[in-house]
Amino acid sequence: MRRLIAIQTCRAVLDGLTAADIKARLDSQFLQDLGLSQTSKQSSQSEESSQMPYMEKRIQVKGGHSYSKQLLSTKQDANSFSTWMESLKASPDLVSYSLMPIHTLVRPGNRRREVLRQAIKEYVAERGPLMPIHTLVRPGDRRRVVLRQAIKEYVSERGHKKSCPRSCPQGGQADALDPCKCYCSGNPITNSMCCSLNRGMARLKVHVLRGTDLWGDTVTNTDAYVRVLFQGQIMETGHIRNNNNPIWSKDLDFGPVMLPVKPELKIEVWDKDLWRDEYLGDCNTYLEVGKSETLTCSLEYGHLEFSYTLECGPNLGGNNCHEYVPVRG
């Protein structure tokens, strides 16, 4: 009997569960399905329901007379399992096997055993075992290496390549044997398997473009700069001297951030003065993933243009990156 369960590892990580936690529950559930556990059926159904978002089940029963879903249904009891076990006597299936040299079929001490072993040895020697084709060239001959490399490239070009729906996230690296498996190191928003550590993990970059018709000084033009505030972080542009229409074209990279349900960004415009900077106004905007339009912040005098990019962490989606999204094959 084989029960294969594929676990949505990244989804479990987001909800604070480890693969070990789920495995322990599944081991208990398996015994309950067979009617071999004393745990109550109500508890069993509750646990199975809580695990459903994390798994896909495939059940395979070999041998005997039983339909796998009936055998492992919670409506059945230990009698179903016992009936199936009894039917294996009449309809068994291969569980395991081992390969042994054919001469071992003859009992030790029988002289025909050694004769048979020698005959098989000579037969193999005459025809030769299966060997890579490049071994036909003698060791030390440089053509041996060239041929080996050519064969490797030929197989690589024509071999079946597994395609994945998306590439690894920023900072991740694909596994050499399984290109759909990623590994991440040194990434503050993911674990080693490139799963986002928490819902709401994202990367934020604000693009401060330009100001128009600003007014901060009565004698000279404005020495303006912009301050951007988000979740306790503050970033600023440099100030542009004596210009009421400054062009910053400045990227303020907040890096990894944790988004609340309604992420709000605040932008302030200031006039830099010798003694004390003068506040020219501000505006607030709620952030949305995927929004790429230029926004306008209206001030008492003039306005500011800016935009932003907000990218969810791996396996996250929705307007605020709180939804689980499977992205790899």
PDB file of C-alpha atoms in Angstrom, residues 10-170:
ATOM      1  CA  CYS A  10       5.561  27.344   1.090  1.00  0.00           C
ATOM      2  CA  ARG A  11       1.917  27.587   2.141  1.00  0.00           C
ATOM      3  CA  ALA A  12       2.683  25.643   5.303  1.00  0.00           C
ATOM      4  CA  VAL A  13       5.602  27.988   6.074  1.00  0.00           C
ATOM      5  CA  LEU A  14       3.306  31.017   5.778  1.00  0.00           C
ATOM      6  CA  ASP A  15       0.930  29.477   8.321  1.00  0.00           C
ATOM      7  CA  GLY A  16       3.706  28.558  10.746  1.00  0.00           C
ATOM      8  CA  LEU A  17       3.773  24.810  10.040  1.00  0.00           C
ATOM      9  CA  THR A  18       6.850  22.758   9.213  1.00  0.00           C
ATOM     10  CA  ALA A  19       6.975  19.661   7.018  1.00  0.00           C
ATOM     11  CA  ALA A  20       7.659  17.667  10.203  1.00  0.00           C
ATOM     12  CA  ASP A  21       4.450  18.998  11.796  1.00  0.00           C
ATOM     13  CA  ILE A  22       2.359  17.928   8.819  1.00  0.00           C
ATOM     14  CA  LYS A  23       4.080  14.530   8.587  1.00  0.00           C
ATOM     15  CA  ALA A  24       3.326  13.795  12.245  1.00  0.00           C
ATOM     16  CA  ARG A  25      -0.341  14.597  11.706  1.00  0.00           C
ATOM     17  CA  LEU A  26      -0.494  12.545   8.519  1.00  0.00           C
ATOM     18  CA  ASP A  27       1.042   9.514  10.240  1.00  0.00           C
ATOM     19  CA  SER A  28      -1.688   9.735  12.854  1.00  0.00           C
ATOM     20  CA  GLN A  29      -4.359  10.253  10.184  1.00  0.00           C
ATOM     21  CA  PHE A  30      -3.170   7.179   8.251  1.00  0.00           C
ATOM     22  CA  LEU A  31      -3.687   4.943  11.290  1.00  0.00           C
ATOM     23  CA  GLN A  32      -7.109   6.471  11.903  1.00  0.00           C
ATOM     24  CA  ASP A  33      -8.132   5.780   8.302  1.00  0.00           C
ATOM     25  CA  LEU A  34      -7.300   2.118   8.827  1.00  0.00           C
ATOM     26  CA  GLY A  35      -9.273   2.036  12.063  1.00  0.00           C
ATOM     27  CA  LEU A  36      -6.117   1.240  14.037  1.00  0.00           C
ATOM     28  CA  SER A  37      -6.053   4.388  16.194  1.00  0.00           C
ATOM     29  CA  GLN A  38      -8.005   5.166  19.352  1.00  0.00           C
ATOM     30  CA  THR A  39      -8.279   8.877  18.465  1.00  0.00           C
ATOM     31  CA  SER A  40     -11.867  10.000  18.052  1.00  0.00           C
ATOM     32  CA  LYS A  41     -13.364  10.223  14.556  1.00  0.00           C
ATOM     33  CA  GLN A  42     -14.423  13.844  15.192  1.00  0.00           C
ATOM     34  CA  SER A  43     -10.832  14.816  15.984  1.00  0.00           C
ATOM     35  CA  SER A  44      -9.688  12.873  12.925  1.00  0.00           C
ATOM     36  CA  GLN A  45     -12.032  14.716  10.590  1.00  0.00           C
ATOM     37  CA  SER A  46     -11.081  18.081  12.088  1.00  0.00           C
ATOM     38  CA  GLU A  47      -7.356  17.427  11.623  1.00  0.00           C
ATOM     39  CA  GLU A  48      -7.802  16.191   8.057  1.00  0.00           C
ATOM     40  CA  SER A  49      -9.883  19.250   7.182  1.00  0.00           C
ATOM     41  CA  SER A  50      -7.204  21.592   8.548  1.00  0.00           C
ATOM     42  CA  GLN A  51      -4.557  19.868   6.433  1.00  0.00           C
ATOM     43  CA  MET A  52      -6.479  19.835   3.144  1.00  0.00           C
ATOM     44  CA  PRO A  53      -5.096  23.186   1.854  1.00  0.00           C
ATOM     45  CA  TYR A  54      -1.549  21.863   2.144  1.00  0.00           C
ATOM     46  CA  MET A  55      -1.727  18.575   0.287  1.00  0.00           C
ATOM     47  CA  GLU A  56      -2.695  16.528  -2.710  1.00  0.00           C
ATOM     48  CA  LYS A  57      -3.272  12.815  -2.087  1.00  0.00           C
ATOM     49  CA  ARG A  58      -2.560   9.861  -4.317  1.00  0.00           C
ATOM     50  CA  ILE A  59      -3.295   6.392  -2.977  1.00  0.00           C
ATOM     51  CA  GLN A  60      -2.113   3.199  -4.633  1.00  0.00           C
ATOM     52  CA  VAL A  61      -2.992  -0.285  -3.399  1.00  0.00           C
ATOM     53  CA  LYS A  62      -1.215  -3.228  -5.017  1.00  0.00           C
ATOM     54  CA  GLY A  63      -2.527  -6.741  -4.726  1.00  0.00           C
ATOM     55  CA  GLY A  64      -5.617  -8.071  -3.035  1.00  0.00           C
ATOM     56  CA  HIS A  65      -9.231  -7.193  -3.761  1.00  0.00           C
ATOM     57  CA  SER A  66     -10.049  -3.682  -2.615  1.00  0.00           C
ATOM     58  CA  TYR A  67     -10.668  -0.242  -4.027  1.00  0.00           C
ATOM     59  CA  SER A  68      -8.134   2.128  -2.491  1.00  0.00           C
ATOM     60  CA  LYS A  69     -10.647   4.862  -1.595  1.00  0.00           C
ATOM     61  CA  GLN A  70     -12.856   2.320   0.161  1.00  0.00           C
ATOM     62  CA  LEU A  71      -9.917   0.805   1.980  1.00  0.00           C
ATOM     63  CA  LEU A  72      -8.715   4.144   3.365  1.00  0.00           C
ATOM     64  CA  SER A  73     -12.086   5.805   3.856  1.00  0.00           C
ATOM     65  CA  THR A  74     -12.821   7.067   7.371  1.00  0.00           C
ATOM     66  CA  LYS A  75     -16.233   5.339   7.061  1.00  0.00           C
ATOM     67  CA  GLN A  76     -14.514   1.949   7.146  1.00  0.00           C
ATOM     68  CA  ASP A  77     -13.089   0.189  10.173  1.00  0.00           C
ATOM     69  CA  ALA A  78     -10.330  -2.340  10.803  1.00  0.00           C
ATOM     70  CA  ASN A  79     -12.421  -5.071   9.133  1.00  0.00           C
ATOM     71  CA  SER A  80     -11.795  -3.522   5.701  1.00  0.00           C
ATOM     72  CA  PHE A  81      -8.072  -3.686   6.276  1.00  0.00           C
ATOM     73  CA  SER A  82      -8.263  -7.277   7.553  1.00  0.00           C
ATOM     74  CA  THR A  83     -10.352  -8.369   4.555  1.00  0.00           C
ATOM     75  CA  TRP A  84      -7.838  -6.856   2.168  1.00  0.00           C
ATOM     76  CA  MET A  85      -4.935  -8.534   3.985  1.00  0.00           C
ATOM     77  CA  GLU A  86      -6.670 -11.896   3.678  1.00  0.00           C
ATOM     78  CA  SER A  87      -7.250 -11.389  -0.077  1.00  0.00           C
ATOM     79  CA  LEU A  88      -3.511 -10.909  -0.596  1.00  0.00           C
ATOM     80  CA  LYS A  89      -3.030 -14.654  -0.160  1.00  0.00           C
ATOM     81  CA  ALA A  90      -4.934 -15.294  -3.378  1.00  0.00           C
ATOM     82  CA  SER A  91      -3.855 -12.156  -5.270  1.00  0.00           C
ATOM     83  CA  PRO A  92      -0.445 -11.040  -4.060  1.00  0.00           C
ATOM     84  CA  ASP A  93       1.636  -8.359  -5.729  1.00  0.00           C
ATOM     85  CA  LEU A  94       5.380  -7.819  -5.977  1.00  0.00           C
ATOM     86  CA  VAL A  95       6.612  -5.843  -2.971  1.00  0.00           C
ATOM     87  CA  SER A  96      10.381  -6.198  -3.276  1.00  0.00           C
ATOM     88  CA  TYR A  97      12.982  -8.184  -5.167  1.00  0.00           C
ATOM     89  CA  SER A  98      16.705  -8.858  -5.288  1.00  0.00           C
ATOM     90  CA  LEU A  99      19.013  -9.789  -8.164  1.00  0.00           C
ATOM     91  CA  MET A 100      21.455 -12.667  -7.678  1.00  0.00           C
ATOM     92  CA  PRO A 101      23.910 -14.378 -10.062  1.00  0.00           C
ATOM     93  CA  ILE A 102      22.189 -17.287 -11.789  1.00  0.00           C
ATOM     94  CA  HIS A 103      24.770 -19.829 -10.604  1.00  0.00           C
ATOM     95  CA  THR A 104      23.556 -19.312  -7.003  1.00  0.00           C
ATOM     96  CA  LEU A 105      20.465 -21.322  -7.946  1.00  0.00           C
ATOM     97  CA  VAL A 106      22.710 -24.367  -7.576  1.00  0.00           C
ATOM     98  CA  ARG A 107      23.331 -25.307  -3.961  1.00  0.00           C
ATOM     99  CA  PRO A 108      26.771 -24.655  -2.446  1.00  0.00           C
ATOM    100  CA  GLY A 109      28.948 -27.779  -2.572  1.00  0.00           C
ATOM    101  CA  ASN A 110      27.481 -28.970  -5.857  1.00  0.00           C
ATOM    102  CA  ARG A 111      30.312 -29.043  -8.448  1.00  0.00           C
ATOM    103  CA  ARG A 112      27.900 -27.843 -11.146  1.00  0.00           C
ATOM    104  CA  ARG A 113      27.647 -24.513  -9.309  1.00  0.00           C
ATOM    105  CA  GLU A 114      31.275 -23.622 -10.091  1.00  0.00           C
ATOM    106  CA  VAL A 115      30.982 -24.961 -13.671  1.00  0.00           C
ATOM    107  CA  LEU A 116      27.947 -22.728 -14.258  1.00  0.00           C
ATOM    108  CA  ARG A 117      29.660 -19.684 -12.737  1.00  0.00           C
ATOM    109  CA  GLN A 118      32.713 -20.151 -14.983  1.00  0.00           C
ATOM    110  CA  ALA A 119      30.570 -20.628 -18.091  1.00  0.00           C
ATOM    111  CA  ILE A 120      28.673 -17.382 -17.409  1.00  0.00           C
ATOM    112  CA  LYS A 121      31.929 -15.529 -16.790  1.00  0.00           C
ATOM    113  CA  GLU A 122      33.340 -16.654 -20.147  1.00  0.00           C
ATOM    114  CA  TYR A 123      30.085 -15.757 -21.927  1.00  0.00           C
ATOM    115  CA  VAL A 124      30.184 -12.190 -20.581  1.00  0.00           C
ATOM    116  CA  ALA A 125      33.902 -11.867 -21.350  1.00  0.00           C
ATOM    117  CA  GLU A 126      33.351 -12.823 -24.981  1.00  0.00           C
ATOM    118  CA  ARG A 127      30.531 -10.347 -25.556  1.00  0.00           C
ATOM    119  CA  GLY A 128      31.657  -7.622 -23.159  1.00  0.00           C
ATOM    120  CA  PRO A 129      29.499  -5.674 -20.716  1.00  0.00           C
ATOM    121  CA  LEU A 130      27.696  -2.477 -21.732  1.00  0.00           C
ATOM    122  CA  MET A 131      30.172   0.415 -21.543  1.00  0.00           C
ATOM    123  CA  PRO A 132      30.070   4.100 -22.545  1.00  0.00           C
ATOM    124  CA  ILE A 133      31.121   4.454 -26.190  1.00  0.00           C
ATOM    125  CA  HIS A 134      34.001   6.816 -25.389  1.00  0.00           C
ATOM    126  CA  THR A 135      35.740   3.970 -23.517  1.00  0.00           C
ATOM    127  CA  LEU A 136      36.476   2.404 -26.907  1.00  0.00           C
ATOM    128  CA  VAL A 137      39.274   4.987 -27.133  1.00  0.00           C
ATOM    129  CA  ARG A 138      42.268   4.099 -24.996  1.00  0.00           C
ATOM    130  CA  PRO A 139      42.899   6.046 -21.778  1.00  0.00           C
ATOM    131  CA  GLY A 140      45.432   8.825 -22.347  1.00  0.00           C
ATOM    132  CA  ASP A 141      44.315   9.476 -25.913  1.00  0.00           C
ATOM    133  CA  ARG A 142      43.014  13.061 -26.016  1.00  0.00           C
ATOM    134  CA  ARG A 143      40.280  11.955 -28.416  1.00  0.00           C
ATOM    135  CA  ARG A 144      38.708  10.005 -25.545  1.00  0.00           C
ATOM    136  CA  VAL A 145      37.892  13.224 -23.654  1.00  0.00           C
ATOM    137  CA  VAL A 146      36.722  14.977 -26.825  1.00  0.00           C
ATOM    138  CA  LEU A 147      34.381  12.092 -27.671  1.00  0.00           C
ATOM    139  CA  ARG A 148      33.023  11.954 -24.119  1.00  0.00           C
ATOM    140  CA  GLN A 149      32.231  15.681 -24.160  1.00  0.00           C
ATOM    141  CA  ALA A 150      30.592  15.452 -27.586  1.00  0.00           C
ATOM    142  CA  ILE A 151      28.329  12.623 -26.416  1.00  0.00           C
ATOM    143  CA  LYS A 152      27.426  14.568 -23.263  1.00  0.00           C
ATOM    144  CA  GLU A 153      26.437  17.621 -25.314  1.00  0.00           C
ATOM    145  CA  TYR A 154      24.459  15.467 -27.753  1.00  0.00           C
ATOM    146  CA  VAL A 155      22.426  13.893 -24.958  1.00  0.00           C
ATOM    147  CA  SER A 156      21.961  17.259 -23.241  1.00  0.00           C
ATOM    148  CA  GLU A 157      20.622  18.907 -26.401  1.00  0.00           C
ATOM    149  CA  ARG A 158      18.197  16.115 -27.245  1.00  0.00           C
ATOM    150  CA  GLY A 159      17.283  14.993 -23.764  1.00  0.00           C
ATOM    151  CA  HIS A 160      13.976  15.876 -22.162  1.00  0.00           C
ATOM    152  CA  LYS A 161      14.198  19.175 -20.322  1.00  0.00           C
ATOM    153  CA  LYS A 162      11.742  19.904 -17.549  1.00  0.00           C
ATOM    154  CA  SER A 163      10.129  23.296 -18.051  1.00  0.00           C
ATOM    155  CA  CYS A 164       9.056  25.461 -15.132  1.00  0.00           C
ATOM    156  CA  PRO A 165       6.366  28.159 -15.257  1.00  0.00           C
ATOM    157  CA  ARG A 166       8.625  30.786 -13.684  1.00  0.00           C
ATOM    158  CA  SER A 167      12.249  31.381 -12.823  1.00  0.00           C
ATOM    159  CA  CYS A 168      13.649  31.353  -9.297  1.00  0.00           C
ATOM    160  CA  PRO A 169      13.002  34.515  -7.238  1.00  0.00           C
ATOM    161  CA  GLN A 170      15.613  37.242  -6.899  1.00  0.00           C
TER     162      GLN A 170
END
